[in-house]
């Protein structure tokens, strides 16, 4: 053991001269651990050094700006591989550091807090010792990650212990509400009773109480006696706003469409609403505000309120302080707002990532099938979005799946919005007349009137019609018109991923997800499907005809047996004659496939390759770097940044299916002005246990190319062949 670093004198609670940081920064993780158990002063500085070192490692692994400088200052490796190993060595020591010195929690920077942080691993029994640090952290930080980590920790503690610590009734609104949100997530025994008792505490405001009531209601509890704001008259709202300290409408919000739309509620309630909503930020619109709006605004004004909030959010360019507007959009904007939000995410995805992340979280809170389908699109969009945006979308999907009692993959397959369509079209009831909107072969819309007249646009309001029903019908028509083609494009692109990994469906599930789905059925006519026995043997292929019947390559009707399964067709599964017949069939009906299917070649490993565990056939092929990057990005691959900002590989992870692969190549610049050459390396693949089990592969060891499912092997070979075709040299 190293001798303790000398200090000038005993150090009680208050800090006094500390040992030199530079001396500790040169020690290994093991030596730092020994210092952590030394004298009080040395122990505390060693703990702080450990936490700082782990933060620097995190900076290297996430590739933040100035990561190299942070690594050199903290004495940690600058390469991602070595930093990953250092993180594993530091984690248990950092846990011990926080256990010995919980007060350091409040001094740790927000970039460090992740689900893997020491706080997330601390036992809930440490709560009493951590209360001062938790209170200080929640009161000072505005970053989401540390707040979420603290809430995860509090949700694991006994609810009554959290209340007895005074955190749930803290004088600071920021601390109090973060803790109440944590209690609402608690699954510990006695949580419901604690929430009911808190609703009666005078320290809580109406907004605080609304958080608890929403949670109790979601759990099926009767909260009518605990919710006095539900029936308040408008005059009483003004008094409530006055008692809770309504402030003036902020200057930067005056004149916005949203503020104008809220004017009928009175100046004082509007001041209170806007002030409280800004403090809550991105959280769901507070329960008292929903009561106020839904009870005292005309019903036809609520959809318009979502549109006004959207216009206001756009007018201030989505700045951080306007994130609270998204709670109004999520509550009342509906699917009409989703398209606009997605357009802004795409505009901000490269240079304004905080705004893009805020908008992504808003999609999760809107929570409709269409909104979640757009989250799924972002989560699986490959190189189009940065890792932080993709991860944010995945977290939103995971939360939505958990709330519905589904796995992420089950939710993913359900996320195809019907946009109001049925198999008979979109039916709009406007009182005296009913309209039926149908979709034509080119996906344009036509409106069928009761007298047989057909128009291309939605009709104007007649004097004898209900204006509210007409406005609702027009909105449904617009949602269908704007979103039909984007939804179909995204969902049919997902089928190419299913083709890649060769997933299949039971007959009942396939019929529900595709054949009987009013939107997907419009786009799957050119798609070819494979008939499989329960053991996975191919027995034929078919497509869906315009009238919904199933036909084979010779146009004969196909009837599926209840025991059969359905997969995406790939030419490697059938003979060349059937392949040619399908080509003639699609040409006869002038059908264009939405993704590469019939055009794929039958690629199989050579005899020499069957025993290999990587594809080396195209190793050494030279091409321009721009061609490599463009081709791989179209295939959904991402390029992690390596040493010195160079790119050494492109990776695609089909997370929901348990398959990943990476294409190695010679180093190229992350950003370049002059074109450069690159040489292909090998393609390596990774298969998760769930994929191995589904396809009968051994759980241990790397399957060879000869052992892979034929379709997966063909698709991996196709990736490398598509790159080789871009080469302009032998």
XYZ file of C-alpha atoms in Angstrom:
730
model
C 0.000 0.000 0.000
C 1.256 3.456 -0.804
C 2.010 5.724 2.140
C -0.657 8.337 2.749
C -0.050 11.734 1.227
C 0.946 14.128 4.008
C -1.519 16.844 4.984
C -0.981 19.969 7.027
C -3.321 19.024 9.814
C -6.550 17.259 10.753
C -9.481 18.189 8.560
C -12.916 18.119 10.126
C -16.070 18.840 8.123
C -14.904 22.108 6.551
C -12.327 21.869 3.759
C -8.791 22.985 4.482
C -5.565 22.571 2.501
C -5.978 19.391 0.468
C -3.383 17.045 -1.038
C -2.183 17.911 -4.506
C -4.566 16.612 -7.181
C -1.660 16.025 -9.544
C -0.198 13.460 -7.167
C -3.418 11.477 -7.163
C -4.010 11.839 -10.888
C -0.863 9.803 -11.581
C -2.053 6.828 -9.521
C -3.663 3.713 -10.998
C -7.250 2.771 -10.197
C -6.045 0.199 -7.654
C -3.779 2.734 -5.947
C -6.593 5.280 -5.883
C -8.762 2.662 -4.208
C -6.151 2.272 -1.506
C -6.013 6.042 -1.011
C -9.825 6.023 -0.762
C -9.525 3.982 2.437
C -6.802 6.188 3.928
C -6.956 9.221 6.215
C -10.004 11.508 6.109
C -8.503 14.245 3.937
C -6.749 11.854 1.555
C -9.867 9.684 1.372
C -12.090 12.595 0.386
C -9.722 13.895 -2.294
C -9.235 10.374 -3.644
C -13.016 10.001 -3.860
C -13.298 13.261 -5.776
C -10.448 12.213 -8.090
C -12.149 8.873 -8.772
C -15.412 10.549 -9.712
C -13.611 13.091 -11.891
C -11.722 10.314 -13.620
C -14.954 8.458 -14.343
C -16.457 11.646 -15.793
C -13.454 11.997 -18.114
C -13.825 8.376 -19.211
C -17.479 9.069 -19.958
C -16.460 12.099 -22.042
C -14.109 9.925 -24.125
C -16.738 7.217 -24.662
C -19.429 9.700 -25.727
C -17.085 11.768 -27.897
C -17.992 15.147 -26.410
C -16.093 18.285 -27.289
C -12.736 18.651 -25.470
C -12.837 14.958 -24.489
C -9.116 14.590 -25.204
C -8.251 17.519 -22.936
C -10.452 16.113 -20.150
C -8.769 12.719 -20.531
C -5.231 14.135 -20.301
C -6.136 16.272 -17.291
C -7.651 13.308 -15.435
C -4.969 10.841 -16.530
C -7.273 8.421 -18.372
C -6.831 6.728 -21.786
C -7.837 8.752 -24.831
C -8.824 5.749 -26.987
C -12.386 4.410 -26.716
C -11.286 0.795 -26.268
C -8.961 1.527 -23.346
C -11.446 3.995 -21.846
C -14.110 1.257 -21.805
C -11.824 -1.037 -19.841
C -10.932 1.816 -17.463
C -14.639 2.457 -16.849
C -15.139 -1.123 -15.683
C -12.211 -0.759 -13.245
C -13.497 2.560 -11.887
C -17.192 1.733 -11.413
C -16.921 -0.264 -8.156
C -14.457 2.262 -6.743
C -16.745 5.169 -7.623
C -19.594 3.382 -5.852
C -17.434 3.054 -2.772
C -16.395 6.721 -3.080
C -20.001 7.907 -2.988
C -20.779 5.492 -0.172
C -17.993 7.002 1.942
C -18.600 10.621 0.821
C -22.219 11.087 -0.330
C -21.816 14.872 -0.143
C -19.723 14.704 -3.335
C -22.837 13.748 -5.272
C -23.895 17.400 -5.461
C -20.491 18.418 -6.851
C -20.424 15.882 -9.672
C -21.074 17.344 -13.117
C -24.217 16.445 -15.028
C -22.375 14.816 -17.954
C -21.403 11.960 -15.649
C -24.890 10.849 -14.677
C -26.125 7.846 -16.644
C -28.048 4.709 -15.729
C -24.669 3.121 -15.016
C -23.597 5.825 -12.573
C -22.727 4.868 -8.999
C -25.860 6.590 -7.701
C -28.040 4.190 -9.687
C -26.212 1.281 -8.011
C -26.328 2.605 -4.447
C -28.656 0.699 -2.098
C -31.839 2.582 -1.175
C -30.800 2.304 2.493
C -28.265 5.091 1.850
C -31.070 7.624 1.429
C -30.693 9.356 4.842
C -26.998 10.035 4.218
C -27.670 11.267 0.683
C -30.561 13.646 1.492
C -28.440 16.850 1.650
C -26.647 16.007 -1.598
C -29.887 15.074 -3.371
C -31.557 18.284 -2.212
C -28.594 20.390 -3.391
C -28.403 18.609 -6.748
C -32.121 18.896 -7.548
C -32.190 22.542 -6.467
C -29.306 23.612 -8.707
C -29.273 21.489 -11.873
C -31.566 21.909 -14.860
C -30.113 19.007 -16.847
C -32.463 16.068 -17.333
C -29.955 13.241 -16.901
C -28.928 13.867 -13.279
C -32.542 14.543 -12.276
C -33.669 11.269 -13.858
C -30.864 9.372 -12.145
C -31.845 10.812 -8.754
C -35.496 9.967 -9.435
C -34.576 6.395 -10.339
C -32.762 6.089 -7.015
C -35.663 7.607 -5.051
C -38.170 5.327 -6.776
C -36.276 2.349 -5.301
C -36.505 3.711 -1.765
C -39.436 3.118 0.571
C -42.001 5.897 -0.196
C -42.608 6.598 3.468
C -38.865 7.012 4.038
C -38.728 9.632 1.250
C -41.596 11.558 2.855
C -40.075 11.337 6.344
C -36.818 12.763 4.936
C -38.769 15.915 4.034
C -37.965 15.715 0.328
C -41.598 15.360 -0.803
C -42.604 18.586 0.959
C -39.387 20.556 0.409
C -39.723 24.336 0.264
C -38.057 24.431 -3.160
C -40.645 23.770 -5.926
C -37.953 22.238 -8.130
C -36.873 19.751 -5.460
C -40.421 18.981 -4.349
C -41.772 18.258 -7.814
C -38.806 16.113 -8.864
C -39.304 14.006 -5.734
C -43.074 13.765 -6.245
C -42.467 12.568 -9.792
C -40.130 9.903 -8.410
C -42.792 8.764 -5.943
C -45.278 8.511 -8.794
C -42.930 6.040 -10.487
C -42.473 3.944 -7.365
C -43.647 0.342 -7.434
C -42.786 -0.211 -3.781
C -45.357 -1.519 -1.345
C -47.426 1.220 0.285
C -46.827 3.757 -2.495
C -50.541 4.275 -3.202
C -51.362 5.034 0.426
C -48.454 7.477 0.675
C -49.648 9.303 -2.459
C -53.188 9.602 -1.075
C -51.903 11.017 2.202
C -49.656 13.512 0.429
C -52.671 14.875 -1.463
C -53.951 16.297 1.825
C -50.699 18.003 2.842
C -51.049 21.824 2.925
C -47.438 22.284 1.732
C -48.390 21.033 -1.731
C -49.752 23.364 -4.382
C -52.570 22.503 -6.764
C -50.001 21.622 -9.416
C -48.115 19.311 -7.024
C -51.341 17.601 -6.053
C -52.229 17.174 -9.716
C -49.102 15.038 -10.275
C -50.195 12.656 -7.532
C -53.826 12.555 -8.670
C -52.819 11.691 -12.233
C -50.797 8.753 -10.938
C -53.533 7.530 -8.611
C -56.082 7.756 -11.412
C -53.789 5.772 -13.714
C -53.680 3.068 -11.031
C -57.488 2.902 -11.023
C -58.032 4.821 -7.798
C -61.107 7.001 -7.224
C -59.745 10.533 -6.688
C -62.947 12.567 -6.953
C -62.850 13.560 -3.277
C -59.182 14.594 -3.517
C -59.585 16.824 -6.575
C -61.353 20.085 -5.623
C -60.213 21.910 -8.790
C -62.349 19.655 -10.998
C -65.521 21.704 -10.378
C -64.153 25.182 -9.614
C -66.000 28.117 -11.260
C -63.911 30.565 -13.243
C -64.073 33.213 -10.484
C -62.567 30.741 -8.023
C -59.667 30.081 -10.386
C -58.698 33.720 -10.191
C -58.659 33.502 -6.398
C -56.603 30.291 -6.488
C -54.113 31.927 -8.843
C -53.852 34.930 -6.536
C -53.260 32.748 -3.449
C -50.483 30.792 -5.175
C -48.691 33.912 -6.371
C -49.572 34.531 -10.004
C -46.939 36.560 -11.809
C -47.220 38.850 -14.814
C -47.229 37.316 -18.267
C -43.553 37.237 -19.345
C -42.710 39.899 -21.917
C -41.363 37.406 -24.450
C -44.738 35.624 -24.531
C -47.033 38.603 -24.906
C -48.805 38.712 -28.220
C -48.193 35.053 -29.070
C -51.173 33.163 -30.585
C -51.336 30.942 -27.501
C -51.693 33.857 -25.058
C -54.408 35.386 -27.222
C -56.319 32.083 -27.304
C -56.222 31.871 -23.488
C -57.588 35.410 -22.973
C -61.197 34.246 -22.219
C -59.914 32.628 -19.000
C -59.019 35.994 -17.502
C -55.679 37.686 -16.974
C -54.875 36.299 -13.509
C -55.428 32.579 -14.267
C -53.484 32.988 -17.512
C -50.540 34.533 -15.636
C -50.585 31.631 -13.214
C -50.903 29.052 -15.979
C -47.983 30.379 -17.975
C -45.705 30.865 -14.966
C -46.307 27.373 -13.591
C -46.075 25.739 -17.002
C -42.686 27.341 -17.638
C -41.381 25.998 -14.333
C -42.571 22.485 -15.129
C -40.945 22.563 -18.555
C -41.540 19.437 -20.606
C -43.741 17.554 -18.166
C -47.352 16.773 -18.952
C -49.746 19.716 -18.822
C -50.652 20.025 -15.110
C -53.969 18.531 -14.065
C -55.410 21.839 -12.731
C -54.717 23.472 -16.071
C -56.509 20.690 -17.919
C -59.533 21.221 -15.663
C -59.404 24.964 -16.275
C -59.114 24.661 -20.051
C -61.601 21.837 -20.562
C -64.242 23.305 -18.254
C -64.013 26.977 -19.178
C -62.990 27.078 -22.841
C -65.529 26.185 -25.581
C -65.079 22.559 -26.791
C -64.275 23.699 -30.324
C -61.442 25.864 -28.965
C -59.394 22.944 -27.577
C -58.103 21.544 -30.918
C -57.318 25.109 -31.960
C -55.434 25.562 -28.678
C -53.002 22.825 -29.695
C -52.478 24.552 -33.030
C -51.944 27.937 -31.313
C -49.349 26.337 -29.016
C -47.607 24.813 -32.031
C -47.531 28.176 -33.819
C -46.170 29.858 -30.699
C -43.472 27.204 -30.274
C -42.400 27.651 -33.883
C -42.448 31.442 -33.621
C -39.849 31.333 -30.820
C -37.864 28.715 -32.814
C -38.264 25.998 -30.193
C -35.938 27.606 -27.680
C -35.311 25.750 -24.429
C -37.491 28.064 -22.347
C -40.455 27.276 -24.600
C -40.366 23.510 -24.015
C -43.460 23.822 -21.799
C -45.515 24.688 -24.915
C -45.006 21.103 -26.034
C -47.128 19.913 -23.100
C -50.082 21.824 -24.563
C -49.265 20.475 -28.024
C -49.083 16.927 -26.643
C -52.436 17.308 -24.900
C -54.439 18.985 -27.661
C -52.356 19.034 -30.855
C -53.025 15.435 -31.945
C -51.537 13.828 -35.023
C -51.743 17.072 -36.989
C -48.912 18.435 -34.830
C -46.731 15.341 -35.245
C -45.844 16.079 -38.858
C -44.699 19.607 -38.024
C -42.665 18.441 -35.011
C -40.924 15.799 -37.137
C -40.085 18.432 -39.739
C -38.416 20.512 -37.016
C -36.494 17.504 -35.695
C -35.052 16.971 -39.162
C -34.144 20.657 -39.412
C -32.365 20.621 -36.023
C -30.857 17.122 -36.037
C -27.307 18.201 -36.904
C -26.635 21.629 -35.435
C -29.324 22.132 -32.755
C -29.463 18.752 -31.011
C -30.907 19.970 -27.656
C -33.939 21.349 -29.485
C -34.251 18.160 -31.529
C -34.100 16.030 -28.368
C -36.805 18.137 -26.732
C -39.044 17.653 -29.768
C -38.364 13.888 -29.751
C -39.495 13.649 -26.133
C -42.659 15.533 -27.110
C -43.513 12.771 -29.599
C -43.370 10.259 -26.758
C -45.730 12.372 -24.656
C -48.215 12.774 -27.511
C -48.302 8.984 -27.411
C -50.591 8.300 -30.380
C -49.756 5.434 -32.710
C -48.645 7.932 -35.347
C -46.415 9.843 -32.905
C -44.795 6.643 -31.624
C -44.322 5.385 -35.184
C -42.261 8.509 -35.861
C -40.201 7.783 -32.735
C -39.585 4.320 -34.116
C -38.565 5.806 -37.462
C -35.933 7.951 -35.729
C -34.760 5.073 -33.526
C -34.076 2.872 -36.556
C -32.956 5.505 -39.081
C -29.308 4.475 -39.049
C -26.821 7.205 -39.893
C -29.407 9.921 -40.496
C -29.603 10.858 -36.783
C -26.853 11.177 -34.174
C -26.505 8.652 -31.381
C -28.041 10.941 -28.746
C -31.190 11.465 -30.842
C -31.491 7.756 -31.608
C -31.031 6.841 -27.942
C -33.598 9.425 -26.894
C -36.130 7.932 -29.313
C -35.410 4.407 -28.060
C -35.949 5.482 -24.468
C -39.287 7.036 -25.425
C -40.359 3.807 -27.122
C -39.253 1.718 -24.140
C -41.314 3.902 -21.792
C -44.339 3.676 -24.088
C -43.978 -0.123 -24.340
C -43.707 -0.503 -20.562
C -46.803 1.652 -20.056
C -48.735 -0.680 -22.391
C -47.360 -3.920 -20.942
C -45.551 -4.799 -24.212
C -41.979 -5.511 -25.186
C -40.334 -2.857 -27.418
C -40.462 -5.230 -30.395
C -44.179 -5.971 -29.872
C -44.891 -2.258 -29.656
C -42.827 -1.613 -32.767
C -44.973 -3.926 -34.861
C -48.154 -2.304 -33.587
C -47.023 1.208 -34.503
C -48.711 1.554 -37.844
C -51.337 4.315 -37.575
C -54.581 3.782 -39.465
C -54.994 7.588 -39.898
C -58.745 7.144 -39.410
C -59.057 4.777 -42.379
C -61.092 1.589 -42.443
C -61.114 -0.990 -45.236
C -64.120 0.929 -46.596
C -62.338 4.304 -46.462
C -62.589 7.338 -44.166
C -66.183 8.034 -43.145
C -66.976 11.640 -42.129
C -70.319 12.481 -40.497
C -71.175 16.189 -40.726
C -74.789 16.009 -39.553
C -77.057 16.380 -42.580
C -74.638 14.523 -44.866
C -71.983 11.819 -44.692
C -68.904 11.699 -46.847
C -66.647 8.755 -47.666
C -62.994 9.415 -48.487
C -61.318 6.693 -50.537
C -57.685 6.150 -51.510
C -56.835 5.669 -55.173
C -54.077 3.481 -56.586
C -51.646 6.427 -56.695
C -52.461 7.147 -52.996
C -54.327 10.371 -53.794
C -57.694 10.946 -52.111
C -61.156 11.278 -53.570
C -64.277 12.376 -51.682
C -67.495 10.478 -52.460
C -70.671 12.490 -51.776
C -74.065 10.918 -51.057
C -75.442 11.830 -54.492
C -72.622 9.999 -56.259
C -70.528 13.094 -56.930
C -66.761 12.656 -56.516
C -64.355 15.507 -55.725
C -60.634 15.758 -55.018
C -60.892 18.248 -52.136
C -62.866 18.464 -48.921
C -66.128 20.423 -49.364
C -66.776 23.822 -47.804
C -69.097 24.245 -44.807
C -72.807 24.427 -45.609
C -75.238 26.529 -43.640
C -77.151 23.482 -42.316
C -74.012 21.697 -41.036
C -72.432 21.612 -37.590
C -69.242 23.747 -37.784
C -67.519 21.654 -35.101
C -68.165 18.388 -36.976
C -67.097 20.003 -40.232
C -63.832 21.245 -38.665
C -63.140 17.807 -37.176
C -63.844 16.130 -40.513
C -61.583 18.555 -42.364
C -58.812 17.918 -39.845
C -59.130 14.119 -40.296
C -59.014 14.575 -44.075
C -55.882 16.737 -43.818
C -54.136 14.268 -41.479
C -54.821 11.446 -43.952
C -53.753 13.493 -46.991
C -50.487 14.728 -45.449
C -49.386 11.538 -43.721
C -50.526 8.595 -45.841
C -47.485 8.453 -48.109
C -44.866 9.160 -45.359
C -46.372 6.469 -43.099
C -46.441 3.893 -45.873
C -42.889 4.738 -46.908
C -41.563 4.340 -43.365
C -43.422 1.094 -42.664
C -42.528 -0.537 -45.970
C -38.883 0.379 -45.380
C -39.177 -1.495 -42.077
C -40.132 -4.619 -44.015
C -36.690 -4.585 -45.632
C -35.223 -4.935 -42.142
C -37.564 -7.897 -41.516
C -36.308 -9.386 -44.796
C -32.694 -8.953 -43.660
C -33.127 -10.942 -40.454
C -35.830 -13.231 -41.896
C -38.398 -12.824 -39.143
C -41.777 -14.411 -39.755
C -45.334 -14.175 -38.423
C -48.117 -16.500 -37.445
C -50.958 -16.403 -39.955
C -53.297 -14.589 -37.537
C -50.704 -11.946 -36.698
C -49.749 -11.409 -40.348
C -53.398 -10.946 -41.323
C -53.941 -8.452 -38.496
C -50.750 -6.449 -39.098
C -50.882 -6.391 -42.898
C -53.864 -7.897 -44.699
C -56.547 -6.289 -42.530
C -54.668 -3.062 -41.798
C -56.351 -0.279 -43.812
C -53.097 1.620 -44.484
C -50.516 -1.138 -44.954
C -52.833 -3.102 -47.228
C -52.620 -0.191 -49.687
C -48.856 -0.601 -50.078
C -48.133 -4.344 -49.863
C -49.488 -5.406 -53.253
C -45.993 -5.402 -54.869
C -44.413 -7.162 -51.844
C -43.723 -10.903 -52.156
C -44.304 -13.228 -49.195
C -43.079 -16.723 -48.346
C -45.235 -19.572 -47.023
C -43.516 -21.506 -44.229
C -44.402 -24.659 -42.338
C -44.328 -24.518 -38.503
C -40.776 -25.917 -38.698
C -39.627 -23.201 -41.134
C -39.651 -25.117 -44.442
C -40.573 -23.100 -47.550
C -43.741 -24.349 -49.284
C -44.414 -21.489 -51.712
C -44.831 -17.758 -52.195
C -47.622 -15.269 -52.860
C -48.610 -11.604 -52.968
C -51.762 -9.678 -52.002
C -53.949 -8.745 -54.987
C -55.885 -5.467 -55.211
C -59.104 -7.108 -53.979
C -57.352 -8.655 -50.952
C -57.063 -12.198 -52.309
C -53.722 -14.024 -52.250
C -52.179 -15.134 -55.558
C -49.012 -16.964 -56.619
C -46.583 -16.155 -59.451
C -48.958 -17.734 -62.003
C -51.921 -15.727 -60.656
C -53.592 -18.773 -59.084
C -55.419 -18.133 -55.799
C -53.539 -19.195 -52.667
C -55.231 -20.368 -49.472
C -53.041 -20.452 -46.358
C -53.410 -23.145 -43.708
C -53.896 -21.996 -40.117
C -50.643 -23.673 -39.069
C -48.539 -21.880 -41.705
C -46.277 -18.939 -40.993
C -45.558 -15.997 -43.287
C -42.178 -14.386 -43.997
C -40.716 -11.878 -46.452
C -39.683 -13.522 -49.738
C -36.037 -13.599 -50.794
C -34.794 -15.143 -54.078
C -32.359 -17.395 -52.219
C -35.392 -19.287 -50.852
C -36.809 -20.439 -54.219
C -35.597 -21.680 -57.607
C -34.670 -19.547 -60.598
C -37.868 -20.460 -62.483
C -40.107 -19.054 -59.726
C -37.884 -15.976 -59.573
C -38.410 -15.394 -63.308
C -42.172 -15.975 -63.050
C -42.492 -13.350 -60.334
C -40.583 -10.887 -62.508
C -43.060 -11.416 -65.363
C -46.023 -11.226 -62.963
C -45.041 -7.872 -61.458
C -44.237 -6.487 -64.902
C -47.641 -7.538 -66.237
C -49.411 -5.677 -63.415
C -46.966 -2.739 -63.590
C -46.152 -3.071 -59.903
C -43.033 -1.373 -58.507
C -41.667 -2.848 -55.296
C -41.091 -0.393 -52.408
C -37.679 -1.905 -51.592
C -35.144 -4.235 -53.200
C -36.605 -7.716 -53.187
C -37.000 -9.275 -56.627
C -33.877 -7.406 -57.805
C -31.634 -9.091 -55.232
C -29.176 -11.689 -56.467
C -28.837 -15.188 -55.085
C -25.590 -14.901 -53.117
C -24.177 -17.856 -51.179
C -20.827 -18.456 -49.461
C -18.244 -20.364 -51.460
C -17.019 -23.719 -50.186
C -13.926 -21.988 -48.846
C -16.048 -19.389 -47.028
C -18.504 -21.756 -45.362
C -16.220 -22.288 -42.382
C -15.325 -18.605 -41.978
C -16.786 -16.290 -39.320
C -16.350 -13.062 -41.327
C -16.716 -12.022 -44.966
C -13.282 -11.360 -46.502
C -14.187 -11.881 -50.191
C -13.954 -8.165 -51.023
C -11.008 -7.280 -48.783
C -8.588 -4.851 -50.434
C -11.089 -3.417 -52.938
C -10.362 0.310 -53.371
C -12.999 3.009 -53.877
C -13.582 6.685 -53.178
C -14.456 7.422 -49.536
C -17.544 9.404 -50.512
C -18.948 6.395 -52.368
C -18.321 4.130 -49.380
C -19.950 6.550 -46.948
C -22.952 7.266 -49.146
C -23.593 3.584 -49.861
C -23.311 2.501 -46.241
C -25.426 5.393 -44.954
C -28.171 4.414 -47.408
C -28.000 0.953 -45.854
C -28.517 2.465 -42.391
C -24.932 2.171 -41.141
C -23.289 4.575 -38.690
C -19.599 5.409 -38.295
C -18.292 5.655 -34.699
C -15.440 8.130 -34.370
C -12.129 6.497 -33.579
C -8.713 7.814 -32.581
C -7.788 11.299 -33.833
C -11.269 11.799 -35.273
C -10.790 9.095 -37.944
C -13.430 6.607 -39.113
C -12.301 2.971 -39.192
C -15.627 1.164 -39.547
C -19.340 1.516 -40.290
C -21.805 -0.280 -38.040
C -25.454 -1.215 -38.266
C -27.285 -2.638 -35.248
C -30.736 -4.132 -35.816
C -31.373 -3.862 -32.086
C -34.940 -5.106 -32.101
C -33.935 -8.274 -33.937
C -30.653 -9.150 -32.221
C -28.376 -8.732 -35.268
C -25.480 -6.323 -35.815
C -22.687 -6.107 -38.357
C -19.748 -3.838 -39.043
C -17.794 -3.109 -42.200
C -14.097 -2.487 -41.521
C -12.065 -0.271 -43.838
C -8.890 1.769 -43.913
C -9.043 5.039 -41.917
C -10.835 7.995 -43.480
C -11.427 11.487 -42.159
C -14.633 12.293 -40.322
C -14.903 15.599 -42.178
C -12.999 16.132 -45.376
C -12.685 18.647 -48.141
C -10.471 16.705 -50.551
C -11.599 13.309 -51.821
C -9.628 10.303 -50.549
C -9.341 6.604 -51.320
C -10.345 3.831 -48.933
C -9.754 0.089 -48.943
C -12.384 -2.384 -47.801
C -11.631 -4.726 -44.938
C -13.830 -7.561 -43.738
C -17.446 -7.662 -42.594
C -17.995 -8.977 -39.063
C -21.361 -9.889 -37.548
C -22.788 -10.357 -34.062
C -25.877 -12.383 -33.175
C -27.693 -11.923 -29.870
C -29.108 -14.903 -27.908
C -32.713 -14.199 -28.962
C -31.788 -14.355 -32.652
C -29.759 -17.531 -32.164
C -32.622 -19.218 -30.334
C -35.188 -18.197 -32.965
C -33.081 -19.664 -35.785
C -31.747 -22.743 -33.999
C -28.139 -21.579 -33.683
C -25.773 -22.535 -30.862
C -25.667 -20.040 -28.001
C -21.879 -20.362 -27.631
C -19.271 -19.447 -30.207
C -19.502 -17.511 -33.468
C -21.671 -19.202 -36.144
C -19.875 -19.669 -39.464
C -21.184 -18.322 -42.761
C -22.303 -21.835 -43.629
C -24.338 -22.050 -40.419
C -26.104 -18.695 -40.832
C -29.678 -18.613 -42.133
C -29.344 -18.420 -45.952
C -31.181 -15.096 -46.204
C -29.008 -13.365 -43.566
C -25.840 -14.652 -45.217
C -27.071 -13.479 -48.629
C -27.903 -10.017 -47.260
C -24.488 -9.640 -45.605
C -22.771 -10.656 -48.828
C -24.969 -8.165 -50.673
C -23.755 -5.336 -48.416
C -20.134 -5.984 -49.369
C -20.954 -6.617 -53.022
C -22.796 -3.264 -53.249
C -19.596 -1.575 -52.037
C -17.403 -3.519 -54.431
C -19.609 -2.418 -57.327
C -18.685 1.194 -56.456
C -14.989 0.501 -57.063
C -13.436 1.919 -60.194
C -10.256 -0.156 -60.009
C -9.762 -3.941 -60.191
